[in-house]
Short mmCIF file of C-alpha atoms in Angstrom, two decimals:
data_model
loop_
_atom_site.label_atom_id
_atom_site.label_comp_id
_atom_site.label_asym_id
_atom_site.label_seq_id
_atom_site.Cartn_x
_atom_site.Cartn_y
_atom_site.Cartn_z
CA MET A 1 0.08 0.07 -0.07
CA ALA A 2 1.62 3.35 -1.10
CA LEU A 3 1.37 6.52 0.69
CA SER A 4 -0.15 9.42 -0.99
CA HIS A 5 2.09 12.58 -0.87
CA LYS A 6 0.21 14.35 1.76
CA ALA A 7 0.25 11.26 3.83
CA ARG A 8 3.91 10.98 3.37
CA ARG A 9 4.55 14.84 4.66
CA ARG A 10 2.51 14.11 7.24
CA TRP A 11 4.47 11.04 8.56
CA SER A 12 7.99 12.79 7.68
CA LEU A 13 6.97 15.43 10.45
CA VAL A 14 6.02 12.79 12.62
CA VAL A 15 9.44 11.04 12.13
CA LEU A 16 11.34 14.16 12.51
CA LEU A 17 9.35 15.99 15.20
CA VAL A 18 9.11 12.86 17.48
CA ALA A 19 11.05 9.54 16.53
CA LEU A 20 14.20 11.46 15.79
CA PRO A 21 14.41 13.16 19.41
CA LEU A 22 13.71 9.85 20.61
CA TYR A 23 16.43 8.10 18.56
CA ILE A 24 18.89 10.64 19.75
CA VAL A 25 18.44 9.79 23.10
CA VAL A 26 18.74 6.08 22.59
CA ALA A 27 21.76 6.66 20.55
CA VAL A 28 23.51 9.14 22.96
CA THR A 29 22.49 6.30 26.05
CA LEU A 30 24.00 3.46 24.10
CA THR A 31 27.27 5.55 23.45
CA ASP A 32 27.35 6.51 27.12
CA TRP A 33 26.64 2.83 28.33
CA LEU A 34 29.76 1.63 25.98
CA ARG A 35 31.95 4.60 27.25
CA ALA A 36 30.91 3.19 30.83
CA ARG A 37 31.33 -0.14 30.04
CA PHE A 38 35.02 -0.07 28.17
CA ASP A 39 36.34 2.20 30.39
CA GLY A 40 36.14 5.25 27.51
CA LEU A 41 36.19 4.60 24.09
CA PRO A 42 38.94 6.40 21.45
CA VAL A 43 37.70 9.08 19.73
CA LEU A 44 37.69 7.38 16.16
CA VAL A 45 35.18 4.49 17.45
CA GLU A 46 32.79 6.94 18.85
CA LEU A 47 33.04 8.93 15.65
CA VAL A 48 32.04 5.46 13.40
CA ILE A 49 29.61 4.65 15.97
CA PHE A 50 28.11 7.99 15.70
CA VAL A 51 28.08 8.08 11.93
CA GLY A 52 26.65 4.49 11.72
CA LEU A 53 23.86 5.21 13.88
CA GLY A 54 23.28 8.71 11.82
CA ILE A 55 22.80 6.72 8.87
CA LEU A 56 20.95 3.72 10.27
CA TRP A 57 17.80 5.74 11.60
CA ILE A 58 17.06 6.87 7.92
CA LEU A 59 16.84 3.42 6.32
CA PRO A 60 13.37 2.55 7.58
CA PHE A 61 11.99 5.76 6.92
CA LYS A 62 13.76 6.41 3.24
CA ALA A 63 10.12 5.63 1.41
CA VAL A 64 8.24 8.29 3.73
CA PHE A 65 11.10 10.85 2.66
CA ARG A 66 11.23 10.08 -0.91
CA GLY A 67 9.71 13.33 -2.79
CA VAL A 68 8.66 15.30 0.05
CA GLY A 69 10.15 18.27 -1.02
CA GLN A 70 8.61 18.03 -4.28
CA ALA A 71 5.41 19.41 -5.43
CA ASP A 72 2.20 17.26 -4.88
CA PRO A 73 2.32 15.01 -8.36
CA ASP A 74 -1.43 14.51 -8.16
CA ASP A 75 -2.09 18.28 -7.64
CA LYS A 76 -3.79 19.69 -10.77
CA GLY A 77 -3.38 23.11 -9.82
#
């Protein structure tokens, strides 16, 4: 079932305003836990973790964000 353009725009706002901040909290908590568990992490390892988590969050939402910045293709106006 494909989402309409209007539905994708609304869901993208929900993702950006609700899901992304929650994901950021989880990512920082995970990194803090790793830092405490392994008695500190090298800066390069932390960078790889944050870049990986930064890319990972978008994968499930790729379809929601596709074409959101474009004009509505169904709009006849």
